[in-house]
Amino acid sequence: MDEQSRESGGDHGKEGTPDVDGAAAPGRRSRGDVGADQERRPMDPTRKLLKVFGVKVTDYEAKTDALLAGRAAGQPMEMSVVREVVELTADLDRWLREIQGHVLERQERVLARLFEENTHD
């Protein structure tokens, strides 16, 4: 699966996704148990954002591990490798800020609502 399809939801983590041993993961239903309408329902923004972030983190780990392992021990790292690691890191940082912003906005809405409800007595 390419990066763009992973960002748009892909098929990682859907209900009924088999666990390592092929059985549905705990707390998940198999695809046969999920109605067609429910299967096509759009993912809520939080789940979608977390899914994309999870893919970004695992891609970052895999790509940087491969880049670091690909050079000969004791040899200086090529500038192209350094550039790619910097780009991967910047992209991951952008998604981390996106997650943080999402969580902070939610916290702000919850606290503002609590404040409003408790000051109108």
Short mmCIF file of N, CA, C and O in Angstrom, two decimals:
data_model
loop_
_atom_site.label_atom_id
_atom_site.label_comp_id
_atom_site.label_asym_id
_atom_site.label_seq_id
_atom_site.Cartn_x
_atom_site.Cartn_y
_atom_site.Cartn_z
N MET A 1 0.86 -1.17 0.00
CA MET A 1 0.00 0.00 0.00
C MET A 1 0.89 1.23 0.00
O MET A 1 1.86 1.30 0.73
N ASP A 2 0.58 2.24 -0.83
CA ASP A 2 1.42 3.42 -0.89
C ASP A 2 1.07 4.40 0.23
O ASP A 2 0.07 4.26 0.90
N GLU A 3 1.94 5.40 0.41
CA GLU A 3 1.79 6.33 1.52
C GLU A 3 0.48 7.11 1.44
O GLU A 3 -0.19 7.33 2.43
N GLN A 4 0.09 7.50 0.23
CA GLN A 4 -1.13 8.29 0.08
C GLN A 4 -2.36 7.49 0.51
O GLN A 4 -3.22 8.00 1.19
N SER A 5 -2.43 6.21 0.14
CA SER A 5 -3.61 5.43 0.55
C SER A 5 -3.60 5.18 2.05
O SER A 5 -4.64 5.10 2.67
N ARG A 6 -2.41 5.09 2.64
CA ARG A 6 -2.35 4.94 4.10
C ARG A 6 -2.85 6.19 4.78
O ARG A 6 -3.57 6.13 5.76
N GLU A 7 -2.47 7.36 4.25
CA GLU A 7 -2.91 8.61 4.85
C GLU A 7 -4.41 8.79 4.74
O GLU A 7 -5.04 9.36 5.60
N SER A 8 -5.01 8.28 3.68
CA SER A 8 -6.44 8.45 3.51
C SER A 8 -7.24 7.38 4.22
O SER A 8 -8.44 7.32 4.11
N GLY A 9 -6.59 6.54 4.96
CA GLY A 9 -7.32 5.56 5.75
C GLY A 9 -6.81 4.16 5.52
O GLY A 9 -6.77 3.37 6.43
N GLY A 10 -6.41 3.82 4.29
CA GLY A 10 -5.92 2.48 4.00
C GLY A 10 -6.80 1.42 4.58
O GLY A 10 -8.00 1.59 4.69
N ASP A 11 -6.20 0.29 4.99
CA ASP A 11 -7.02 -0.72 5.64
C ASP A 11 -6.38 -1.20 6.93
O ASP A 11 -6.74 -2.22 7.45
N HIS A 12 -5.45 -0.41 7.49
CA HIS A 12 -4.86 -0.75 8.77
C HIS A 12 -5.86 -0.47 9.88
O HIS A 12 -6.46 0.59 9.91
N GLY A 13 -6.07 -1.39 10.80
CA GLY A 13 -6.85 -1.13 11.99
C GLY A 13 -8.35 -1.14 11.81
O GLY A 13 -9.06 -0.78 12.71
N LYS A 14 -8.87 -1.54 10.66
CA LYS A 14 -10.32 -1.61 10.51
C LYS A 14 -10.87 -2.68 11.43
O LYS A 14 -10.19 -3.65 11.73
N GLU A 15 -12.11 -2.51 11.84
CA GLU A 15 -12.74 -3.55 12.62
C GLU A 15 -12.65 -4.84 11.83
O GLU A 15 -12.86 -4.87 10.62
N GLY A 16 -12.32 -5.90 12.52
CA GLY A 16 -12.23 -7.18 11.87
C GLY A 16 -10.87 -7.46 11.29
O GLY A 16 -10.66 -8.49 10.70
N THR A 17 -9.94 -6.52 11.42
CA THR A 17 -8.60 -6.77 10.93
C THR A 17 -7.99 -7.90 11.75
O THR A 17 -8.01 -7.86 12.97
N PRO A 18 -7.51 -8.92 11.10
CA PRO A 18 -6.98 -10.05 11.85
C PRO A 18 -5.77 -9.67 12.68
O PRO A 18 -4.99 -8.82 12.29
N ASP A 19 -5.67 -10.33 13.81
CA ASP A 19 -4.50 -10.19 14.66
C ASP A 19 -3.39 -11.01 14.01
O ASP A 19 -3.59 -11.61 12.96
N VAL A 20 -2.23 -11.10 14.64
CA VAL A 20 -1.10 -11.81 14.07
C VAL A 20 -1.45 -13.26 13.73
O VAL A 20 -1.06 -13.78 12.71
N ASP A 21 -2.25 -13.91 14.59
CA ASP A 21 -2.57 -15.32 14.37
C ASP A 21 -3.74 -15.51 13.41
O ASP A 21 -4.18 -16.62 13.19
N GLY A 22 -4.27 -14.42 12.83
CA GLY A 22 -5.34 -14.53 11.86
C GLY A 22 -6.73 -14.36 12.46
O GLY A 22 -7.70 -14.21 11.75
N ALA A 23 -6.85 -14.39 13.79
CA ALA A 23 -8.14 -14.20 14.44
C ALA A 23 -8.41 -12.71 14.58
O ALA A 23 -7.48 -11.90 14.58
N ALA A 24 -9.67 -12.34 14.67
CA ALA A 24 -9.99 -10.93 14.88
C ALA A 24 -9.40 -10.50 16.21
O ALA A 24 -9.43 -11.24 17.19
N ALA A 25 -8.82 -9.32 16.24
CA ALA A 25 -8.20 -8.80 17.46
C ALA A 25 -9.27 -8.65 18.54
O ALA A 25 -10.43 -8.44 18.24
N PRO A 26 -8.88 -8.76 19.82
CA PRO A 26 -9.84 -8.63 20.91
C PRO A 26 -10.61 -7.33 20.81
O PRO A 26 -10.05 -6.28 20.51
N GLY A 27 -11.91 -7.39 21.03
CA GLY A 27 -12.75 -6.21 20.99
C GLY A 27 -13.14 -5.79 19.59
O GLY A 27 -13.82 -4.80 19.40
N ARG A 28 -12.72 -6.53 18.59
CA ARG A 28 -13.06 -6.21 17.21
C ARG A 28 -13.94 -7.31 16.64
O ARG A 28 -13.79 -8.46 16.97
N ARG A 29 -14.82 -6.88 15.77
CA ARG A 29 -15.69 -7.85 15.12
C ARG A 29 -15.07 -8.27 13.81
O ARG A 29 -14.33 -7.51 13.20
N SER A 30 -15.37 -9.46 13.38
CA SER A 30 -14.89 -9.87 12.06
C SER A 30 -15.74 -9.16 11.02
O SER A 30 -16.84 -8.71 11.30
N ARG A 31 -15.26 -9.08 9.81
CA ARG A 31 -15.97 -8.37 8.74
C ARG A 31 -17.36 -8.93 8.53
O ARG A 31 -18.27 -8.20 8.17
N GLY A 32 -17.55 -10.21 8.73
CA GLY A 32 -18.85 -10.81 8.53
C GLY A 32 -19.88 -10.30 9.51
O GLY A 32 -21.07 -10.36 9.25
N ASP A 33 -19.45 -9.76 10.65
CA ASP A 33 -20.35 -9.27 11.68
C ASP A 33 -20.73 -7.81 11.48
O ASP A 33 -21.59 -7.29 12.15
N VAL A 34 -20.07 -7.12 10.57
CA VAL A 34 -20.29 -5.69 10.40
C VAL A 34 -21.17 -5.49 9.19
O VAL A 34 -20.90 -6.00 8.11
N GLY A 35 -22.25 -4.72 9.35
CA GLY A 35 -23.16 -4.45 8.25
C GLY A 35 -22.49 -3.62 7.18
O GLY A 35 -21.55 -2.88 7.44
N ALA A 36 -23.00 -3.72 5.94
CA ALA A 36 -22.40 -2.99 4.82
C ALA A 36 -22.43 -1.48 5.05
O ALA A 36 -21.49 -0.78 4.72
N ASP A 37 -23.54 -0.95 5.62
CA ASP A 37 -23.63 0.48 5.88
C ASP A 37 -22.57 0.93 6.87
O ASP A 37 -21.95 1.97 6.71
N GLN A 38 -22.38 0.14 7.91
CA GLN A 38 -21.40 0.49 8.94
C GLN A 38 -19.99 0.42 8.37
O GLN A 38 -19.14 1.22 8.72
N GLU A 39 -19.73 -0.52 7.49
CA GLU A 39 -18.41 -0.69 6.88
C GLU A 39 -18.04 0.55 6.05
O GLU A 39 -16.89 0.95 6.01
N ARG A 40 -19.01 1.19 5.40
CA ARG A 40 -18.75 2.33 4.52
C ARG A 40 -18.80 3.67 5.24
O ARG A 40 -18.50 4.69 4.66
N ARG A 41 -19.19 3.68 6.50
CA ARG A 41 -19.32 4.93 7.25
C ARG A 41 -17.95 5.61 7.35
O ARG A 41 -16.95 4.97 7.63
N PRO A 42 -17.92 6.93 7.12
CA PRO A 42 -16.64 7.62 7.19
C PRO A 42 -16.06 7.58 8.61
O PRO A 42 -16.80 7.57 9.58
N MET A 43 -14.74 7.56 8.67
CA MET A 43 -14.05 7.51 9.95
C MET A 43 -14.10 8.88 10.61
O MET A 43 -13.97 9.90 9.95
N ASP A 44 -14.28 8.91 11.95
CA ASP A 44 -14.31 10.21 12.62
C ASP A 44 -12.91 10.82 12.58
O ASP A 44 -11.92 10.13 12.43
N PRO A 45 -12.82 12.15 12.67
CA PRO A 45 -11.54 12.84 12.49
C PRO A 45 -10.44 12.39 13.45
O PRO A 45 -9.28 12.30 13.05
N THR A 46 -10.79 12.10 14.69
CA THR A 46 -9.76 11.68 15.65
C THR A 46 -9.15 10.35 15.24
O THR A 46 -7.93 10.19 15.21
N ARG A 47 -9.99 9.38 14.92
CA ARG A 47 -9.48 8.07 14.51
C ARG A 47 -8.64 8.16 13.24
O ARG A 47 -7.60 7.53 13.12
N LYS A 48 -9.11 8.96 12.30
CA LYS A 48 -8.37 9.11 11.04
C LYS A 48 -7.00 9.73 11.30
O LYS A 48 -5.98 9.26 10.79
N LEU A 49 -6.97 10.78 12.11
CA LEU A 49 -5.71 11.45 12.43
C LEU A 49 -4.75 10.51 13.15
O LEU A 49 -3.56 10.46 12.83
N LEU A 50 -5.27 9.75 14.11
CA LEU A 50 -4.42 8.81 14.83
C LEU A 50 -3.91 7.70 13.93
O LEU A 50 -2.76 7.25 14.06
N LYS A 51 -4.75 7.25 13.00
CA LYS A 51 -4.33 6.21 12.06
C LYS A 51 -3.19 6.72 11.18
O LYS A 51 -2.17 6.04 11.01
N VAL A 52 -3.35 7.92 10.64
CA VAL A 52 -2.31 8.49 9.79
C VAL A 52 -1.03 8.67 10.59
O VAL A 52 0.07 8.33 10.13
N PHE A 53 -1.16 9.17 11.82
CA PHE A 53 0.02 9.38 12.65
C PHE A 53 0.73 8.06 12.96
O PHE A 53 1.96 7.97 12.89
N GLY A 54 -0.04 7.03 13.25
CA GLY A 54 0.56 5.72 13.51
C GLY A 54 1.34 5.20 12.32
O GLY A 54 2.44 4.66 12.45
N VAL A 55 0.79 5.37 11.13
CA VAL A 55 1.48 4.96 9.91
C VAL A 55 2.75 5.78 9.72
O VAL A 55 3.81 5.25 9.37
N LYS A 56 2.66 7.08 9.97
CA LYS A 56 3.83 7.96 9.83
C LYS A 56 4.96 7.53 10.77
O LYS A 56 6.13 7.51 10.39
N VAL A 57 4.60 7.20 12.01
CA VAL A 57 5.62 6.79 13.00
C VAL A 57 6.29 5.49 12.57
O VAL A 57 7.52 5.39 12.57
N THR A 58 5.50 4.51 12.19
CA THR A 58 6.10 3.22 11.80
C THR A 58 6.91 3.36 10.51
O THR A 58 7.97 2.73 10.38
N ASP A 59 6.45 4.18 9.56
CA ASP A 59 7.23 4.43 8.35
C ASP A 59 8.55 5.12 8.70
O ASP A 59 9.61 4.77 8.16
N TYR A 60 8.49 6.09 9.60
CA TYR A 60 9.69 6.80 10.03
C TYR A 60 10.70 5.83 10.64
O TYR A 60 11.88 5.84 10.30
N GLU A 61 10.21 4.96 11.51
CA GLU A 61 11.10 3.97 12.14
C GLU A 61 11.74 3.07 11.10
O GLU A 61 12.97 2.87 11.11
N ALA A 62 10.94 2.53 10.21
CA ALA A 62 11.46 1.60 9.20
C ALA A 62 12.45 2.29 8.26
O ALA A 62 13.53 1.75 7.98
N LYS A 63 12.08 3.47 7.76
CA LYS A 63 12.95 4.17 6.80
C LYS A 63 14.24 4.64 7.43
O LYS A 63 15.32 4.51 6.83
N THR A 64 14.17 5.19 8.65
CA THR A 64 15.41 5.67 9.27
C THR A 64 16.30 4.50 9.70
O THR A 64 17.52 4.60 9.58
N ASP A 65 15.69 3.41 10.16
CA ASP A 65 16.50 2.22 10.48
C ASP A 65 17.24 1.73 9.24
O ASP A 65 18.43 1.40 9.29
N ALA A 66 16.54 1.68 8.11
CA ALA A 66 17.16 1.21 6.86
C ALA A 66 18.25 2.16 6.41
O ALA A 66 19.33 1.72 5.96
N LEU A 67 18.00 3.46 6.51
CA LEU A 67 19.02 4.44 6.11
C LEU A 67 20.26 4.34 6.98
O LEU A 67 21.38 4.39 6.47
N LEU A 68 20.06 4.21 8.28
CA LEU A 68 21.21 4.12 9.18
C LEU A 68 21.97 2.80 9.02
O LEU A 68 23.19 2.77 9.11
N ALA A 69 21.25 1.73 8.78
CA ALA A 69 21.88 0.43 8.62
C ALA A 69 22.57 0.31 7.26
O ALA A 69 23.50 -0.49 7.11
N GLY A 70 22.15 1.10 6.29
CA GLY A 70 22.67 1.01 4.94
C GLY A 70 24.06 1.56 4.75
O GLY A 70 24.70 1.32 3.74
N ARG A 71 24.55 2.27 5.69
CA ARG A 71 25.90 2.82 5.54
C ARG A 71 26.91 1.90 6.21
O ARG A 71 26.58 1.16 7.13
N ALA A 72 28.10 1.92 5.73
CA ALA A 72 29.17 1.10 6.30
C ALA A 72 29.57 1.65 7.67
O ALA A 72 29.64 2.86 7.86
N ALA A 73 29.82 0.76 8.60
CA ALA A 73 30.21 1.16 9.95
C ALA A 73 31.47 2.01 9.89
O ALA A 73 32.43 1.69 9.21
N GLY A 74 31.42 3.11 10.62
CA GLY A 74 32.59 4.00 10.70
C GLY A 74 32.71 4.96 9.53
O GLY A 74 33.57 5.83 9.56
N GLN A 75 31.91 4.81 8.52
CA GLN A 75 31.96 5.71 7.37
C GLN A 75 31.08 6.93 7.62
O GLN A 75 30.03 6.81 8.25
N PRO A 76 31.49 8.09 7.15
CA PRO A 76 30.63 9.27 7.30
C PRO A 76 29.34 9.08 6.49
O PRO A 76 29.34 8.40 5.46
N MET A 77 28.28 9.66 6.98
CA MET A 77 27.00 9.52 6.32
C MET A 77 26.94 10.46 5.11
O MET A 77 27.37 11.61 5.20
N GLU A 78 26.42 9.98 3.99
CA GLU A 78 26.29 10.79 2.78
C GLU A 78 25.26 11.89 3.02
O GLU A 78 24.29 11.70 3.74
N MET A 79 25.46 13.03 2.36
CA MET A 79 24.54 14.15 2.52
C MET A 79 23.13 13.80 2.08
O MET A 79 22.16 14.28 2.66
N SER A 80 22.99 12.94 1.08
CA SER A 80 21.65 12.56 0.62
C SER A 80 20.90 11.81 1.73
O SER A 80 19.69 11.99 1.90
N VAL A 81 21.61 11.01 2.50
CA VAL A 81 20.99 10.28 3.61
C VAL A 81 20.60 11.26 4.72
O VAL A 81 19.50 11.19 5.26
N VAL A 82 21.51 12.18 5.03
CA VAL A 82 21.23 13.20 6.04
C VAL A 82 20.00 14.01 5.63
O VAL A 82 19.09 14.23 6.44
N ARG A 83 19.94 14.42 4.37
CA ARG A 83 18.81 15.19 3.86
C ARG A 83 17.51 14.40 4.00
O ARG A 83 16.48 14.95 4.43
N GLU A 84 17.53 13.13 3.65
CA GLU A 84 16.32 12.31 3.73
C GLU A 84 15.87 12.14 5.18
O GLU A 84 14.68 12.23 5.49
N VAL A 85 16.81 11.92 6.10
CA VAL A 85 16.45 11.80 7.52
C VAL A 85 15.85 13.11 8.03
O VAL A 85 14.85 13.09 8.76
N VAL A 86 16.41 14.24 7.63
CA VAL A 86 15.87 15.54 8.04
C VAL A 86 14.46 15.71 7.51
O VAL A 86 13.56 16.16 8.23
N GLU A 87 14.22 15.36 6.24
CA GLU A 87 12.88 15.48 5.65
C GLU A 87 11.88 14.56 6.35
O GLU A 87 10.75 14.97 6.64
N LEU A 88 12.28 13.33 6.63
CA LEU A 88 11.39 12.39 7.33
C LEU A 88 11.06 12.91 8.72
O LEU A 88 9.91 12.81 9.18
N THR A 89 12.06 13.45 9.40
CA THR A 89 11.86 13.98 10.75
C THR A 89 10.93 15.18 10.73
O THR A 89 10.02 15.30 11.56
N ALA A 90 11.11 16.08 9.77
CA ALA A 90 10.25 17.25 9.66
C ALA A 90 8.80 16.84 9.39
O ALA A 90 7.86 17.41 9.97
N ASP A 91 8.60 15.84 8.53
CA ASP A 91 7.26 15.37 8.24
C ASP A 91 6.61 14.76 9.48
O ASP A 91 5.45 15.05 9.79
N LEU A 92 7.36 13.96 10.21
CA LEU A 92 6.82 13.36 11.44
C LEU A 92 6.50 14.44 12.47
O LEU A 92 5.46 14.39 13.14
N ASP A 93 7.36 15.44 12.58
CA ASP A 93 7.10 16.56 13.50
C ASP A 93 5.82 17.30 13.15
O ASP A 93 5.05 17.69 14.03
N ARG A 94 5.57 17.47 11.86
CA ARG A 94 4.34 18.15 11.42
C ARG A 94 3.11 17.35 11.88
O ARG A 94 2.15 17.92 12.40
N TRP A 95 3.15 16.04 11.73
CA TRP A 95 2.02 15.21 12.15
C TRP A 95 1.88 15.18 13.67
O TRP A 95 0.77 15.12 14.19
N LEU A 96 3.00 15.23 14.38
CA LEU A 96 2.94 15.28 15.85
C LEU A 96 2.27 16.58 16.30
O LEU A 96 1.42 16.57 17.19
N ARG A 97 2.64 17.69 15.65
CA ARG A 97 1.99 18.97 15.97
C ARG A 97 0.50 18.92 15.66
O ARG A 97 -0.32 19.48 16.38
N GLU A 98 0.13 18.24 14.59
CA GLU A 98 -1.27 18.09 14.22
C GLU A 98 -2.03 17.34 15.32
O GLU A 98 -3.13 17.74 15.71
N ILE A 99 -1.45 16.27 15.83
CA ILE A 99 -2.06 15.49 16.92
C ILE A 99 -2.17 16.36 18.17
O ILE A 99 -3.23 16.41 18.81
N GLN A 100 -1.09 17.03 18.53
CA GLN A 100 -1.10 17.87 19.72
C GLN A 100 -2.16 18.97 19.61
O GLN A 100 -2.90 19.22 20.57
N GLY A 101 -2.24 19.61 18.45
CA GLY A 101 -3.23 20.65 18.25
C GLY A 101 -4.65 20.11 18.38
O GLY A 101 -5.52 20.74 19.00
N HIS A 102 -4.89 18.95 17.83
CA HIS A 102 -6.21 18.32 17.90
C HIS A 102 -6.60 18.06 19.36
O HIS A 102 -7.71 18.38 19.78
N VAL A 103 -5.67 17.49 20.12
CA VAL A 103 -5.94 17.18 21.53
C VAL A 103 -6.14 18.46 22.33
O VAL A 103 -7.08 18.57 23.13
N LEU A 104 -5.29 19.45 22.12
CA LEU A 104 -5.40 20.71 22.87
C LEU A 104 -6.71 21.44 22.55
O LEU A 104 -7.33 22.01 23.45
N GLU A 105 -7.14 21.43 21.29
CA GLU A 105 -8.43 22.05 20.94
C GLU A 105 -9.58 21.35 21.65
O GLU A 105 -10.49 22.00 22.16
N ARG A 106 -9.54 20.03 21.70
CA ARG A 106 -10.59 19.27 22.39
C ARG A 106 -10.59 19.62 23.88
O ARG A 106 -11.65 19.84 24.47
N GLN A 107 -9.43 19.64 24.50
CA GLN A 107 -9.35 19.97 25.91
C GLN A 107 -9.90 21.37 26.18
O GLN A 107 -10.63 21.58 27.15
N GLU A 108 -9.56 22.31 25.31
CA GLU A 108 -10.04 23.67 25.47
C GLU A 108 -11.57 23.73 25.38
O GLU A 108 -12.22 24.40 26.18
N ARG A 109 -12.15 23.02 24.41
CA ARG A 109 -13.62 23.00 24.28
C ARG A 109 -14.28 22.40 25.51
O ARG A 109 -15.28 22.92 26.01
N VAL A 110 -13.73 21.31 26.02
CA VAL A 110 -14.30 20.64 27.19
C VAL A 110 -14.23 21.56 28.41
O VAL A 110 -15.21 21.74 29.13
N LEU A 111 -13.06 22.14 28.64
CA LEU A 111 -12.90 23.01 29.80
C LEU A 111 -13.76 24.27 29.70
O LEU A 111 -14.35 24.71 30.70
N ALA A 112 -13.87 24.84 28.50
CA ALA A 112 -14.71 26.02 28.31
C ALA A 112 -16.18 25.68 28.60
O ALA A 112 -16.89 26.45 29.25
N ARG A 113 -16.60 24.53 28.13
CA ARG A 113 -17.99 24.12 28.38
C ARG A 113 -18.24 23.89 29.86
O ARG A 113 -19.27 24.31 30.40
N LEU A 114 -17.31 23.23 30.54
CA LEU A 114 -17.45 23.03 31.98
C LEU A 114 -17.52 24.37 32.71
O LEU A 114 -18.33 24.55 33.61
N PHE A 115 -16.67 25.30 32.31
CA PHE A 115 -16.66 26.62 32.93
C PHE A 115 -17.99 27.32 32.72
O PHE A 115 -18.57 27.87 33.66
N GLU A 116 -18.49 27.30 31.48
CA GLU A 116 -19.77 27.95 31.17
C GLU A 116 -20.91 27.33 31.97
O GLU A 116 -21.75 28.04 32.50
N GLU A 117 -20.94 26.02 32.04
CA GLU A 117 -22.03 25.33 32.75
C GLU A 117 -21.98 25.60 34.26
O GLU A 117 -23.01 25.60 34.91
N ASN A 118 -20.80 25.80 34.79
CA ASN A 118 -20.67 26.00 36.23
C ASN A 118 -20.69 27.46 36.65
O ASN A 118 -20.67 27.76 37.83
N THR A 119 -20.71 28.39 35.70
CA THR A 119 -20.78 29.81 36.07
C THR A 119 -22.17 30.39 35.85
O THR A 119 -22.41 31.55 36.14
N HIS A 120 -23.09 29.62 35.33
CA HIS A 120 -24.46 30.09 35.07
C HIS A 120 -25.43 29.63 36.16
O HIS A 120 -26.60 29.57 35.92
N ASP A 121 -24.94 29.33 37.31
CA ASP A 121 -25.82 28.86 38.41
C ASP A 121 -26.56 29.97 39.08
O ASP A 121 -26.43 31.07 39.10
#
